[in-house]
């Protein structure tokens, strides 16, 4: 598991027949107060747990799991991870937290066809993604995550409760599926998505100084060119109305 900085570890997604989101571990290991950002797709819980073991991270030091959003490729193996780390809290933006607590899975599957396919493929029952949320995020919070401070930014558009996590001193951005490397952005045709909101979110992120981009999929970028997010937003602008 590559180390990005002293307080950020990276567990690359292990894509097979379905994409598996990257996970990140935030916090100084010495703090014993670590946060796991996103889980991954169904069946990848063991891989993520093994990755933590390999890095010498004690599972008991993972105090919470923070979701950038609740699509299946990010939340699919959450229950597998919770089985190994039952004490970890779950933090989610309030707009998706409400759905999760009701076991309302529209935001997990994104579209009916995909839900049917996944339920057949993985033999999932309706309500398989019902979770208790310990903290509802709104955006605007400053979180002390194990001797490292991260700002929560609500960036809807790819999903309604998407959040970004920003580490201002190190200029690190974890944008979930809102913006990727290679001038790509998250899709905006799933349940709860909104093209215009996505544009506004990209413009909001474009105001931040970002050197390190740690998205939910595809390559991570360690020397992000100046103005990258603005350029990406501009390229996509004709489609984001
Ligand atoms: Zn997504
Ligand atoms: Zn994703």
PDB file of C-alpha atoms and ligand atoms in Angstrom:
ATOM      1  CA  UNK A   1       0.000   0.000   0.000  1.00  0.00           C
ATOM      2  CA  UNK A   2       1.803   3.140  -1.123  1.00  0.00           C
ATOM      3  CA  UNK A   3       2.282   5.923   1.333  1.00  0.00           C
ATOM      4  CA  UNK A   4       1.387   9.308  -0.117  1.00  0.00           C
ATOM      5  CA  UNK A   5       2.516  11.377   2.883  1.00  0.00           C
ATOM      6  CA  UNK A   6       3.091  10.698   6.583  1.00  0.00           C
ATOM      7  CA  UNK A   7      -0.638  10.880   7.124  1.00  0.00           C
ATOM      8  CA  UNK A   8      -2.139   9.488   3.915  1.00  0.00           C
ATOM      9  CA  UNK A   9      -2.037   5.867   2.783  1.00  0.00           C
ATOM     10  CA  UNK A  10      -3.435   4.658  -0.488  1.00  0.00           C
ATOM     11  CA  UNK A  11      -5.112   1.295  -1.129  1.00  0.00           C
ATOM     12  CA  UNK A  12      -5.602   1.064  -4.903  1.00  0.00           C
ATOM     13  CA  UNK A  13      -8.936  -0.257  -6.061  1.00  0.00           C
ATOM     14  CA  UNK A  14      -8.732  -3.797  -7.372  1.00  0.00           C
ATOM     15  CA  UNK A  15     -10.945  -3.693 -10.467  1.00  0.00           C
ATOM     16  CA  UNK A  16     -12.194  -6.995 -11.808  1.00  0.00           C
ATOM     17  CA  UNK A  17     -15.529  -7.374 -13.524  1.00  0.00           C
ATOM     18  CA  UNK A  18     -16.702  -4.333 -11.612  1.00  0.00           C
ATOM     19  CA  UNK A  19     -14.711  -1.248 -10.672  1.00  0.00           C
ATOM     20  CA  UNK A  20     -13.490  -1.141  -7.075  1.00  0.00           C
ATOM     21  CA  UNK A  21     -12.975   2.308  -5.578  1.00  0.00           C
ATOM     22  CA  UNK A  22      -9.609   3.305  -4.157  1.00  0.00           C
ATOM     23  CA  UNK A  23      -9.548   3.596  -0.395  1.00  0.00           C
ATOM     24  CA  UNK A  24      -7.375   5.977   1.596  1.00  0.00           C
ATOM     25  CA  UNK A  25      -6.312   5.915   5.213  1.00  0.00           C
ATOM     26  CA  UNK A  26      -5.930   9.314   6.848  1.00  0.00           C
ATOM     27  CA  UNK A  27      -4.184  10.185  10.086  1.00  0.00           C
ATOM     28  CA  UNK A  28      -0.774   9.913  11.661  1.00  0.00           C
ATOM     29  CA  UNK A  29      -0.269   6.256  12.615  1.00  0.00           C
ATOM     30  CA  UNK A  30       1.048   7.343  16.028  1.00  0.00           C
ATOM     31  CA  UNK A  31      -2.297   9.003  16.790  1.00  0.00           C
ATOM     32  CA  UNK A  32      -4.132   5.661  16.820  1.00  0.00           C
ATOM     33  CA  UNK A  33      -7.002   7.700  15.413  1.00  0.00           C
ATOM     34  CA  UNK A  34      -7.197   6.748  11.755  1.00  0.00           C
ATOM     35  CA  UNK A  35      -9.972   7.143   9.202  1.00  0.00           C
ATOM     36  CA  UNK A  36     -10.699   4.935   6.239  1.00  0.00           C
ATOM     37  CA  UNK A  37     -12.046   6.843   3.269  1.00  0.00           C
ATOM     38  CA  UNK A  38     -14.418   4.660   1.246  1.00  0.00           C
ATOM     39  CA  UNK A  39     -14.674   0.869   1.356  1.00  0.00           C
ATOM     40  CA  UNK A  40     -14.944  -0.577  -2.150  1.00  0.00           C
ATOM     41  CA  UNK A  41     -17.045  -2.883  -4.238  1.00  0.00           C
ATOM     42  CA  UNK A  42     -18.684  -6.107  -3.046  1.00  0.00           C
ATOM     43  CA  UNK A  43     -16.141  -8.829  -2.279  1.00  0.00           C
ATOM     44  CA  UNK A  44     -13.157  -6.517  -1.814  1.00  0.00           C
ATOM     45  CA  UNK A  45     -13.380  -6.179   1.980  1.00  0.00           C
ATOM     46  CA  UNK A  46     -10.802  -8.872   2.563  1.00  0.00           C
ATOM     47  CA  UNK A  47      -8.386  -7.265   0.107  1.00  0.00           C
ATOM     48  CA  UNK A  48      -8.739  -3.922   1.868  1.00  0.00           C
ATOM     49  CA  UNK A  49      -8.279  -5.474   5.316  1.00  0.00           C
ATOM     50  CA  UNK A  50      -5.215  -7.423   4.136  1.00  0.00           C
ATOM     51  CA  UNK A  51      -3.780  -4.197   2.727  1.00  0.00           C
ATOM     52  CA  UNK A  52      -4.129  -2.583   6.157  1.00  0.00           C
ATOM     53  CA  UNK A  53      -2.451  -5.566   7.825  1.00  0.00           C
ATOM     54  CA  UNK A  54       0.424  -5.460   5.356  1.00  0.00           C
ATOM     55  CA  UNK A  55       1.054  -1.843   6.207  1.00  0.00           C
ATOM     56  CA  UNK A  56       1.099  -2.685   9.917  1.00  0.00           C
ATOM     57  CA  UNK A  57      -2.020  -0.669  10.605  1.00  0.00           C
ATOM     58  CA  UNK A  58      -3.916  -2.040  13.581  1.00  0.00           C
ATOM     59  CA  UNK A  59      -7.573  -2.420  12.767  1.00  0.00           C
ATOM     60  CA  UNK A  60      -8.467  -1.049  16.188  1.00  0.00           C
ATOM     61  CA  UNK A  61      -6.831   2.258  15.248  1.00  0.00           C
ATOM     62  CA  UNK A  62      -9.402   2.758  12.465  1.00  0.00           C
ATOM     63  CA  UNK A  63     -11.976   4.834  14.286  1.00  0.00           C
ATOM     64  CA  UNK A  64     -14.281   5.697  11.429  1.00  0.00           C
ATOM     65  CA  UNK A  65     -15.144   5.093   7.812  1.00  0.00           C
ATOM     66  CA  UNK A  66     -15.977   8.219   5.865  1.00  0.00           C
ATOM     67  CA  UNK A  67     -17.777   7.790   2.554  1.00  0.00           C
ATOM     68  CA  UNK A  68     -17.130  10.226  -0.287  1.00  0.00           C
ATOM     69  CA  UNK A  69     -20.529   8.983  -1.505  1.00  0.00           C
ATOM     70  CA  UNK A  70     -22.506   5.766  -1.359  1.00  0.00           C
ATOM     71  CA  UNK A  71     -22.351   4.241  -4.838  1.00  0.00           C
ATOM     72  CA  UNK A  72     -21.939   0.461  -4.898  1.00  0.00           C
ATOM     73  CA  UNK A  73     -18.292   0.562  -5.976  1.00  0.00           C
ATOM     74  CA  UNK A  74     -17.510   2.557  -2.801  1.00  0.00           C
ATOM     75  CA  UNK A  75     -19.899   1.076  -0.252  1.00  0.00           C
ATOM     76  CA  UNK A  76     -20.272  -2.479  -1.598  1.00  0.00           C
ATOM     77  CA  UNK A  77     -17.838  -4.065   0.864  1.00  0.00           C
ATOM     78  CA  UNK A  78     -18.615  -1.788   3.786  1.00  0.00           C
ATOM     79  CA  UNK A  79     -20.340  -4.556   5.729  1.00  0.00           C
ATOM     80  CA  UNK A  80     -17.373  -6.873   5.093  1.00  0.00           C
ATOM     81  CA  UNK A  81     -15.060  -4.253   6.595  1.00  0.00           C
ATOM     82  CA  UNK A  82     -17.426  -3.509   9.465  1.00  0.00           C
ATOM     83  CA  UNK A  83     -17.334  -7.189  10.398  1.00  0.00           C
ATOM     84  CA  UNK A  84     -13.564  -6.834  10.954  1.00  0.00           C
ATOM     85  CA  UNK A  85     -13.702  -3.376  12.513  1.00  0.00           C
ATOM     86  CA  UNK A  86     -17.071  -3.297  14.299  1.00  0.00           C
ATOM     87  CA  UNK A  87     -16.196  -0.291  16.448  1.00  0.00           C
ATOM     88  CA  UNK A  88     -15.546   2.026  13.494  1.00  0.00           C
ATOM     89  CA  UNK A  89     -18.150   4.737  13.052  1.00  0.00           C
ATOM     90  CA  UNK A  90     -19.726   5.531   9.701  1.00  0.00           C
ATOM     91  CA  UNK A  91     -19.725   9.145   8.541  1.00  0.00           C
ATOM     92  CA  UNK A  92     -21.740  10.098   5.447  1.00  0.00           C
ATOM     93  CA  UNK A  93     -23.175  13.293   4.002  1.00  0.00           C
ATOM     94  CA  UNK A  94     -26.652  13.788   5.364  1.00  0.00           C
ATOM     95  CA  UNK A  95     -28.381  13.586   1.971  1.00  0.00           C
ATOM     96  CA  UNK A  96     -27.171  10.019   1.470  1.00  0.00           C
ATOM     97  CA  UNK A  97     -27.179   9.136   5.187  1.00  0.00           C
ATOM     98  CA  UNK A  98     -30.955   9.453   5.328  1.00  0.00           C
ATOM     99  CA  UNK A  99     -31.313   6.965   2.469  1.00  0.00           C
ATOM    100  CA  UNK A 100     -28.804   4.522   3.952  1.00  0.00           C
ATOM    101  CA  UNK A 101     -30.552   4.440   7.295  1.00  0.00           C
ATOM    102  CA  UNK A 102     -33.846   3.645   5.601  1.00  0.00           C
ATOM    103  CA  UNK A 103     -32.252   0.950   3.467  1.00  0.00           C
ATOM    104  CA  UNK A 104     -33.332   2.973   0.439  1.00  0.00           C
ATOM    105  CA  UNK A 105     -30.843   1.875  -2.215  1.00  0.00           C
ATOM    106  CA  UNK A 106     -31.433   4.227  -5.109  1.00  0.00           C
ATOM    107  CA  UNK A 107     -28.234   6.119  -4.364  1.00  0.00           C
ATOM    108  CA  UNK A 108     -26.272   2.864  -4.021  1.00  0.00           C
ATOM    109  CA  UNK A 109     -27.195   1.346  -7.375  1.00  0.00           C
ATOM    110  CA  UNK A 110     -27.812   4.567  -9.263  1.00  0.00           C
ATOM    111  CA  UNK A 111     -30.198   2.969 -11.766  1.00  0.00           C
ATOM    112  CA  UNK A 112     -32.811   0.220 -11.733  1.00  0.00           C
ATOM    113  CA  UNK A 113     -31.153  -1.916 -14.371  1.00  0.00           C
ATOM    114  CA  UNK A 114     -27.918  -2.018 -12.431  1.00  0.00           C
ATOM    115  CA  UNK A 115     -29.778  -2.888  -9.243  1.00  0.00           C
ATOM    116  CA  UNK A 116     -31.454  -5.873 -10.862  1.00  0.00           C
ATOM    117  CA  UNK A 117     -28.177  -7.025 -12.354  1.00  0.00           C
ATOM    118  CA  UNK A 118     -26.281  -6.756  -9.067  1.00  0.00           C
ATOM    119  CA  UNK A 119     -29.006  -8.368  -7.019  1.00  0.00           C
ATOM    120  CA  UNK A 120     -28.922 -11.350  -9.368  1.00  0.00           C
ATOM    121  CA  UNK A 121     -25.153 -11.494  -9.669  1.00  0.00           C
ATOM    122  CA  UNK A 122     -24.420 -11.206  -5.946  1.00  0.00           C
ATOM    123  CA  UNK A 123     -27.657 -12.698  -4.661  1.00  0.00           C
ATOM    124  CA  UNK A 124     -28.401  -9.535  -2.744  1.00  0.00           C
ATOM    125  CA  UNK A 125     -31.736  -8.988  -1.115  1.00  0.00           C
ATOM    126  CA  UNK A 126     -33.412  -5.619  -1.219  1.00  0.00           C
ATOM    127  CA  UNK A 127     -32.265  -3.657   1.812  1.00  0.00           C
ATOM    128  CA  UNK A 128     -28.778  -5.187   1.769  1.00  0.00           C
ATOM    129  CA  UNK A 129     -27.358  -1.685   2.072  1.00  0.00           C
ATOM    130  CA  UNK A 130     -28.991  -0.453   5.235  1.00  0.00           C
ATOM    131  CA  UNK A 131     -26.502   1.130   7.608  1.00  0.00           C
ATOM    132  CA  UNK A 132     -26.550   3.114  10.781  1.00  0.00           C
ATOM    133  CA  UNK A 133     -24.797   6.445  10.251  1.00  0.00           C
ATOM    134  CA  UNK A 134     -22.951   7.841  13.257  1.00  0.00           C
ATOM    135  CA  UNK A 135     -22.233  11.277  11.912  1.00  0.00           C
ATOM    136  CA  UNK A 136     -24.038  13.193   9.194  1.00  0.00           C
ATOM    137  CA  UNK A 137     -21.724  15.533   7.355  1.00  0.00           C
ATOM    138  CA  UNK A 138     -23.010  18.663   5.691  1.00  0.00           C
ATOM    139  CA  UNK A 139     -19.967  20.308   4.185  1.00  0.00           C
ATOM    140  CA  UNK A 140     -18.064  23.112   5.856  1.00  0.00           C
ATOM    141  CA  UNK A 141     -16.797  20.981   8.741  1.00  0.00           C
ATOM    142  CA  UNK A 142     -13.163  20.956   9.736  1.00  0.00           C
ATOM    143  CA  UNK A 143     -12.293  17.466  10.920  1.00  0.00           C
ATOM    144  CA  UNK A 144      -9.352  16.577  13.125  1.00  0.00           C
ATOM    145  CA  UNK A 145      -8.499  13.135  11.816  1.00  0.00           C
ATOM    146  CA  UNK A 146      -5.554  11.817  13.796  1.00  0.00           C
ATOM    147  CA  UNK A 147      -3.287  14.888  14.082  1.00  0.00           C
ATOM    148  CA  UNK A 148      -4.210  16.010  10.582  1.00  0.00           C
ATOM    149  CA  UNK A 149      -6.932  18.459   9.680  1.00  0.00           C
ATOM    150  CA  UNK A 150      -9.274  17.989   6.719  1.00  0.00           C
ATOM    151  CA  UNK A 151     -12.035  20.215   5.409  1.00  0.00           C
ATOM    152  CA  UNK A 152     -15.298  18.704   4.202  1.00  0.00           C
ATOM    153  CA  UNK A 153     -16.692  20.167   0.993  1.00  0.00           C
ATOM    154  CA  UNK A 154     -20.140  19.231  -0.275  1.00  0.00           C
ATOM    155  CA  UNK A 155     -19.743  18.656  -4.022  1.00  0.00           C
ATOM    156  CA  UNK A 156     -23.032  17.307  -5.392  1.00  0.00           C
ATOM    157  CA  UNK A 157     -23.585  16.498  -9.059  1.00  0.00           C
ATOM    158  CA  UNK A 158     -22.165  12.988  -9.447  1.00  0.00           C
ATOM    159  CA  UNK A 159     -24.368  12.032  -6.530  1.00  0.00           C
ATOM    160  CA  UNK A 160     -26.358  14.294  -4.253  1.00  0.00           C
ATOM    161  CA  UNK A 161     -24.302  13.697  -1.135  1.00  0.00           C
ATOM    162  CA  UNK A 162     -20.825  13.586  -2.634  1.00  0.00           C
ATOM    163  CA  UNK A 163     -18.154  15.134  -0.463  1.00  0.00           C
ATOM    164  CA  UNK A 164     -14.566  16.094  -1.020  1.00  0.00           C
ATOM    165  CA  UNK A 165     -11.912  16.079   1.694  1.00  0.00           C
ATOM    166  CA  UNK A 166      -9.259  18.760   1.475  1.00  0.00           C
ATOM    167  CA  UNK A 167      -6.008  19.030   3.363  1.00  0.00           C
ATOM    168  CA  UNK A 168      -5.103  22.680   2.955  1.00  0.00           C
ATOM    169  CA  UNK A 169      -1.499  22.687   4.250  1.00  0.00           C
ATOM    170  CA  UNK A 170      -0.429  19.858   1.945  1.00  0.00           C
ATOM    171  CA  UNK A 171      -2.849  20.818  -0.865  1.00  0.00           C
ATOM    172  CA  UNK A 172      -4.300  17.320  -1.051  1.00  0.00           C
ATOM    173  CA  UNK A 173      -7.793  16.766  -2.439  1.00  0.00           C
ATOM    174  CA  UNK A 174      -9.856  13.596  -2.183  1.00  0.00           C
ATOM    175  CA  UNK A 175     -12.766  14.350  -4.537  1.00  0.00           C
ATOM    176  CA  UNK A 176     -14.484  10.941  -4.675  1.00  0.00           C
ATOM    177  CA  UNK A 177     -15.855  10.482  -8.194  1.00  0.00           C
ATOM    178  CA  UNK A 178     -16.238  14.173  -9.007  1.00  0.00           C
ATOM    179  CA  UNK A 179     -12.949  14.696 -10.845  1.00  0.00           C
ATOM    180  CA  UNK A 180     -10.264  12.248 -11.967  1.00  0.00           C
ATOM    181  CA  UNK A 181      -6.883  12.318 -13.678  1.00  0.00           C
ATOM    182  CA  UNK A 182      -6.691  12.897 -17.441  1.00  0.00           C
ATOM    183  CA  UNK A 183      -9.375  15.601 -17.457  1.00  0.00           C
ATOM    184  CA  UNK A 184     -12.131  13.111 -16.674  1.00  0.00           C
ATOM    185  CA  UNK A 185     -15.102  13.749 -14.424  1.00  0.00           C
ATOM    186  CA  UNK A 186     -17.688  11.556 -12.749  1.00  0.00           C
ATOM    187  CA  UNK A 187     -20.771  10.484 -14.647  1.00  0.00           C
ATOM    188  CA  UNK A 188     -23.862  12.544 -14.116  1.00  0.00           C
ATOM    189  CA  UNK A 189     -26.706  10.357 -15.332  1.00  0.00           C
ATOM    190  CA  UNK A 190     -27.320   8.255 -12.211  1.00  0.00           C
ATOM    191  CA  UNK A 191     -29.951   8.683  -9.536  1.00  0.00           C
ATOM    192  CA  UNK A 192     -29.374  11.899  -7.615  1.00  0.00           C
ATOM    193  CA  UNK A 193     -26.929  13.223 -10.194  1.00  0.00           C
ATOM    194  CA  UNK A 194     -27.238  16.677 -11.676  1.00  0.00           C
ATOM    195  CA  UNK A 195     -25.067  18.070 -14.448  1.00  0.00           C
ATOM    196  CA  UNK A 196     -25.408  21.715 -13.427  1.00  0.00           C
ATOM    197  CA  UNK A 197     -24.635  20.923  -9.797  1.00  0.00           C
ATOM    198  CA  UNK A 198     -21.592  19.002 -10.968  1.00  0.00           C
ATOM    199  CA  UNK A 199     -20.380  22.054 -12.839  1.00  0.00           C
ATOM    200  CA  UNK A 200     -20.817  24.206  -9.749  1.00  0.00           C
ATOM    201  CA  UNK A 201     -18.948  21.634  -7.666  1.00  0.00           C
ATOM    202  CA  UNK A 202     -16.072  21.534 -10.144  1.00  0.00           C
ATOM    203  CA  UNK A 203     -15.877  25.330 -10.088  1.00  0.00           C
ATOM    204  CA  UNK A 204     -15.826  25.209  -6.309  1.00  0.00           C
ATOM    205  CA  UNK A 205     -12.954  22.714  -6.330  1.00  0.00           C
ATOM    206  CA  UNK A 206     -11.181  24.825  -8.951  1.00  0.00           C
ATOM    207  CA  UNK A 207     -10.787  27.543  -6.317  1.00  0.00           C
ATOM    208  CA  UNK A 208      -8.599  25.281  -4.194  1.00  0.00           C
ATOM    209  CA  UNK A 209      -4.871  24.950  -4.589  1.00  0.00           C
ATOM    210  CA  UNK A 210      -4.343  21.252  -5.275  1.00  0.00           C
ATOM    211  CA  UNK A 211      -0.987  19.545  -5.718  1.00  0.00           C
ATOM    212  CA  UNK A 212      -2.083  15.983  -4.961  1.00  0.00           C
ATOM    213  CA  UNK A 213      -5.314  14.595  -6.402  1.00  0.00           C
ATOM    214  CA  UNK A 214      -6.562  11.347  -4.861  1.00  0.00           C
ATOM    215  CA  UNK A 215      -9.711  10.358  -6.765  1.00  0.00           C
ATOM    216  CA  UNK A 216     -11.970   7.343  -6.348  1.00  0.00           C
ATOM    217  CA  UNK A 217     -10.673   5.594  -9.484  1.00  0.00           C
ATOM    218  CA  UNK A 218      -7.963   5.688 -12.118  1.00  0.00           C
ATOM    219  CA  UNK A 219      -4.498   7.086 -11.498  1.00  0.00           C
ATOM    220  CA  UNK A 220      -3.698   9.342  -8.592  1.00  0.00           C
ATOM    221  CA  UNK A 221      -1.790  12.505  -9.457  1.00  0.00           C
ATOM    222  CA  UNK A 222       1.058  13.795  -7.319  1.00  0.00           C
ATOM    223  CA  UNK A 223       2.037  16.918  -9.252  1.00  0.00           C
ATOM    224  CA  UNK A 224      -1.256  18.244 -10.460  1.00  0.00           C
ATOM    225  CA  UNK A 225      -0.721  21.038 -12.990  1.00  0.00           C
ATOM    226  CA  UNK A 226      -1.840  24.454 -11.802  1.00  0.00           C
ATOM    227  CA  UNK A 227      -5.403  25.202 -12.933  1.00  0.00           C
ATOM    228  CA  UNK A 228      -6.089  21.546 -13.715  1.00  0.00           C
ATOM    229  CA  UNK A 229      -9.576  21.411 -12.206  1.00  0.00           C
ATOM    230  CA  UNK A 230     -10.621  24.665 -13.846  1.00  0.00           C
ATOM    231  CA  UNK A 231      -9.391  23.404 -17.203  1.00  0.00           C
ATOM    232  CA  UNK A 232     -11.303  20.158 -16.686  1.00  0.00           C
ATOM    233  CA  UNK A 233     -14.474  22.047 -15.776  1.00  0.00           C
ATOM    234  CA  UNK A 234     -14.126  24.253 -18.849  1.00  0.00           C
ATOM    235  CA  UNK A 235     -13.713  21.247 -21.140  1.00  0.00           C
ATOM    236  CA  UNK A 236     -16.870  19.665 -19.793  1.00  0.00           C
ATOM    237  CA  UNK A 237     -18.889  22.859 -19.544  1.00  0.00           C
ATOM    238  CA  UNK A 238     -20.885  22.299 -22.779  1.00  0.00           C
ATOM    239  CA  UNK A 239     -22.281  19.068 -21.310  1.00  0.00           C
ATOM    240  CA  UNK A 240     -22.937  20.369 -17.827  1.00  0.00           C
ATOM    241  CA  UNK A 241     -26.169  22.290 -18.177  1.00  0.00           C
TER     242      UNK A 241
HETATM  243 ZN1  LIG B   1     -19.692   7.173  -7.868  1.00  0.00          ZN
HETATM  244 ZN1  LIG B   2     -16.810   5.190  -8.012  1.00  0.00          ZN
END
